[in-house]
Short mmCIF file of C-alpha atoms in Angstrom, two decimals:
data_model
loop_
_atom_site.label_atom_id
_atom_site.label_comp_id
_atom_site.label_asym_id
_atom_site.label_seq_id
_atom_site.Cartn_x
_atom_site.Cartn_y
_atom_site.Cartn_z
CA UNK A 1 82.22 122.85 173.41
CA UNK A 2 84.13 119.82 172.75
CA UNK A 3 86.12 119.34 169.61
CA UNK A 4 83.53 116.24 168.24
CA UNK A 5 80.77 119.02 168.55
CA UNK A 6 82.91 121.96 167.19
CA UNK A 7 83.79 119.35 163.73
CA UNK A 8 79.74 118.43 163.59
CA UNK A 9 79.18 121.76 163.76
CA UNK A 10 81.72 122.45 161.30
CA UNK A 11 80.56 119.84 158.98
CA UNK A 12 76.42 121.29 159.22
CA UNK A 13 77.94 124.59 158.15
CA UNK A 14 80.11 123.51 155.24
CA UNK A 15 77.04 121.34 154.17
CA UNK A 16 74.68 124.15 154.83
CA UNK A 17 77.25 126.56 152.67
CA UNK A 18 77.59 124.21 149.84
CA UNK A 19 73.66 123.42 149.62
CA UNK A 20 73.21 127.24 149.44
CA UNK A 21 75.67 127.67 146.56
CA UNK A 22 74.59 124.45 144.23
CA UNK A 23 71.01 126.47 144.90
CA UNK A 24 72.17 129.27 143.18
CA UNK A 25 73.42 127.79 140.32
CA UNK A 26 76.48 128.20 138.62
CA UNK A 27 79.35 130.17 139.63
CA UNK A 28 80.32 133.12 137.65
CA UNK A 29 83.59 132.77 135.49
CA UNK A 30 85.11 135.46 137.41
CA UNK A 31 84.44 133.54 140.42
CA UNK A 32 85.88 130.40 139.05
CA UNK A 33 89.12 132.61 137.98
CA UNK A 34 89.94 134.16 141.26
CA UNK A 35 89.07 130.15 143.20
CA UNK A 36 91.93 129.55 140.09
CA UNK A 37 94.20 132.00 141.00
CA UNK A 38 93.73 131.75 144.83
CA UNK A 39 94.67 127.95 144.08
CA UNK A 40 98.06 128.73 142.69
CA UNK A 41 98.84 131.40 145.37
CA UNK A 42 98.34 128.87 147.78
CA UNK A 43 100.28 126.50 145.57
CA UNK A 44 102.82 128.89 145.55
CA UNK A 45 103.27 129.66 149.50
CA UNK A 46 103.50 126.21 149.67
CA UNK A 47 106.08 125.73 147.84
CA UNK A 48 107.74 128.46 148.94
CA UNK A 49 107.69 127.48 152.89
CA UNK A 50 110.10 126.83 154.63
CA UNK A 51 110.93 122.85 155.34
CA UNK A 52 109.14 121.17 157.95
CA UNK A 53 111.28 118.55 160.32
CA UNK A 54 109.15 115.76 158.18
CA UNK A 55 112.11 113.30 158.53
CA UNK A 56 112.83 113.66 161.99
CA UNK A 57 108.81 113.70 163.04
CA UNK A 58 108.38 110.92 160.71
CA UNK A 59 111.73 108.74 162.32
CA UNK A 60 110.10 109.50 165.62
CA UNK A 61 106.92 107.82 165.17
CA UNK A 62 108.53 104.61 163.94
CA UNK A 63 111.29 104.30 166.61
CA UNK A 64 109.98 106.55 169.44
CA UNK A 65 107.52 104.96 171.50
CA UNK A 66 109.83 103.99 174.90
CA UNK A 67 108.87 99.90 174.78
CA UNK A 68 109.83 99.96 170.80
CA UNK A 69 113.56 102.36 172.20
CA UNK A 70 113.92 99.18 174.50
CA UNK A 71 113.29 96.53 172.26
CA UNK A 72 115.58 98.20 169.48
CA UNK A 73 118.33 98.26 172.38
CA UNK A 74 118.22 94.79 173.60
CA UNK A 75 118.01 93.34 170.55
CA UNK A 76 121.45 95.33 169.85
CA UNK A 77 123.29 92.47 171.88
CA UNK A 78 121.97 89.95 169.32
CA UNK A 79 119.01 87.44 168.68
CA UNK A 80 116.45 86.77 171.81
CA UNK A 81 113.84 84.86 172.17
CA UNK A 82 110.17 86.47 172.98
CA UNK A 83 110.90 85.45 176.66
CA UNK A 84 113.97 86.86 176.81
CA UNK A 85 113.20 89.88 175.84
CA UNK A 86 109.83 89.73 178.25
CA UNK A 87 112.19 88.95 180.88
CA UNK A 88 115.25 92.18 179.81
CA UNK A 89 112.56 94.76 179.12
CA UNK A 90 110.06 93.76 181.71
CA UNK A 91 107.20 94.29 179.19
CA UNK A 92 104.48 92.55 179.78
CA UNK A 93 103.44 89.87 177.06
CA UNK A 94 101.03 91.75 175.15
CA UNK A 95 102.84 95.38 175.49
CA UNK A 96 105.61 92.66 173.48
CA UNK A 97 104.01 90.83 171.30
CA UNK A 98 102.48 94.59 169.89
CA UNK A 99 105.43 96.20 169.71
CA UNK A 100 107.45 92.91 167.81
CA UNK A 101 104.80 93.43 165.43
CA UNK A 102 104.90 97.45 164.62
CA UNK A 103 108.72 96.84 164.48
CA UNK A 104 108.60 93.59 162.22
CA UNK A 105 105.76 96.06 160.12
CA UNK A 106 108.31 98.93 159.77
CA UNK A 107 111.43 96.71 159.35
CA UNK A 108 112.84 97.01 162.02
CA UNK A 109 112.89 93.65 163.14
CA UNK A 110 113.31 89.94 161.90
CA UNK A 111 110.90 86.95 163.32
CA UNK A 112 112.05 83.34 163.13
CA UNK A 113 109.87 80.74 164.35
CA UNK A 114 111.38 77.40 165.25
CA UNK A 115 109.81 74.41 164.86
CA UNK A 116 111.54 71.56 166.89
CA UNK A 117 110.23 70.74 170.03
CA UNK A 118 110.26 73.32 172.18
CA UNK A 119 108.61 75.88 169.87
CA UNK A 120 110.60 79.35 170.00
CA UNK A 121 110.50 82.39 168.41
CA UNK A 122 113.69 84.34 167.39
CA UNK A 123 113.63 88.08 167.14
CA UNK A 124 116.51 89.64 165.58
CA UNK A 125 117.56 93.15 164.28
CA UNK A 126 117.36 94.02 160.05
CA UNK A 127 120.35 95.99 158.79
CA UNK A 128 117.99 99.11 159.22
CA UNK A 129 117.25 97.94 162.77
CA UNK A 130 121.45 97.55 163.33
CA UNK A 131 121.76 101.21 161.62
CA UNK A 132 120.20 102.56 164.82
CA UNK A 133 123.83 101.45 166.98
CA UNK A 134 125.30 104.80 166.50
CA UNK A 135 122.03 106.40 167.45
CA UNK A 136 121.85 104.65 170.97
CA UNK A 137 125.62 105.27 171.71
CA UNK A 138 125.05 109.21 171.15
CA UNK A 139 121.88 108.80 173.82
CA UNK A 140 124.16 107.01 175.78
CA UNK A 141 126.86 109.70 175.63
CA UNK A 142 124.17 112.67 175.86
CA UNK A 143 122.72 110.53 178.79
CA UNK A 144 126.02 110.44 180.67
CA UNK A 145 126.73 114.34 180.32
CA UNK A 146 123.40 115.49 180.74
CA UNK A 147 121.50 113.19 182.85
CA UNK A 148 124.75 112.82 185.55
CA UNK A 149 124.06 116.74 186.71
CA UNK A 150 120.12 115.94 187.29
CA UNK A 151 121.41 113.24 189.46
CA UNK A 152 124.25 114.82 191.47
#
């Protein structure tokens, strides 16, 4: 069974379930007490678990995807142009032009568009896009120590 028919079927059984209780009528205030207190056990566990890597998940999604880990590294030697970087990461135009934008979305990235005659568009890193420099020189380092043996 494939997961879209294993969540319909899900779905006709929780609407099946909830038909069946609003036919019944009210709930019982015991009922409603031990919904209550299961509520603020779960509450409870919750609170009580253990943290989840949130940060690190959450860091991953914005910088992680390999053309945005390229784009973030070129653009570490300074402004480019959309060519430029085209021609550096060997993206192709649309790959680029989509990835400019999620990075520009997350701030990232800085756009300037010039005017004059030829047209251009500048892309340059943000402060939080330059705070990623120390990142890429431990990859680099990790790279070098790690990646050297897999070679040899």
């Amino acid at each position: 069974m494939s997961s879209q028919e294993l969540a319909g079927t899900e779905s006709a059984e929780t609407a099946a379930g909830e038909a069946e209780a609003a036919a019944s009528g009210a709930e019982s205030d015991a009922s409603d007490s031990a919904a209550t207190e299961a509520a603020a056990a779960t509450e409870t566990d919750a609170a009580s678990a253990p943290e989840t890597p949130c940060p690190v998940v959450d860091s991953i999604e914005q910088i992680g995807s390999k053309w945005r880990l390229v784009v973030l590294h070129e653009l570490l030697s300074g402004e480019a142009r959309f060519n430029e970087l085209k021609r550096e990461t060997d993206a192709n135009a649309r790959t680029l032009s989509r990835v400019l934008d999620d990075l520009q979305e997350t701030g990232f990235v800085d756009r300037r568009l010039e005017e004059d005659s030829p047209v251009a568009t500048y892309y340059s890193l943000t402060d939080k896009g330059e705070s990623l420099a120390p990142v890429f020189e431990e990859i680099d380092d990790w790279a070098h120590e790690w990646l050297a043996e897999c070679n040899a």
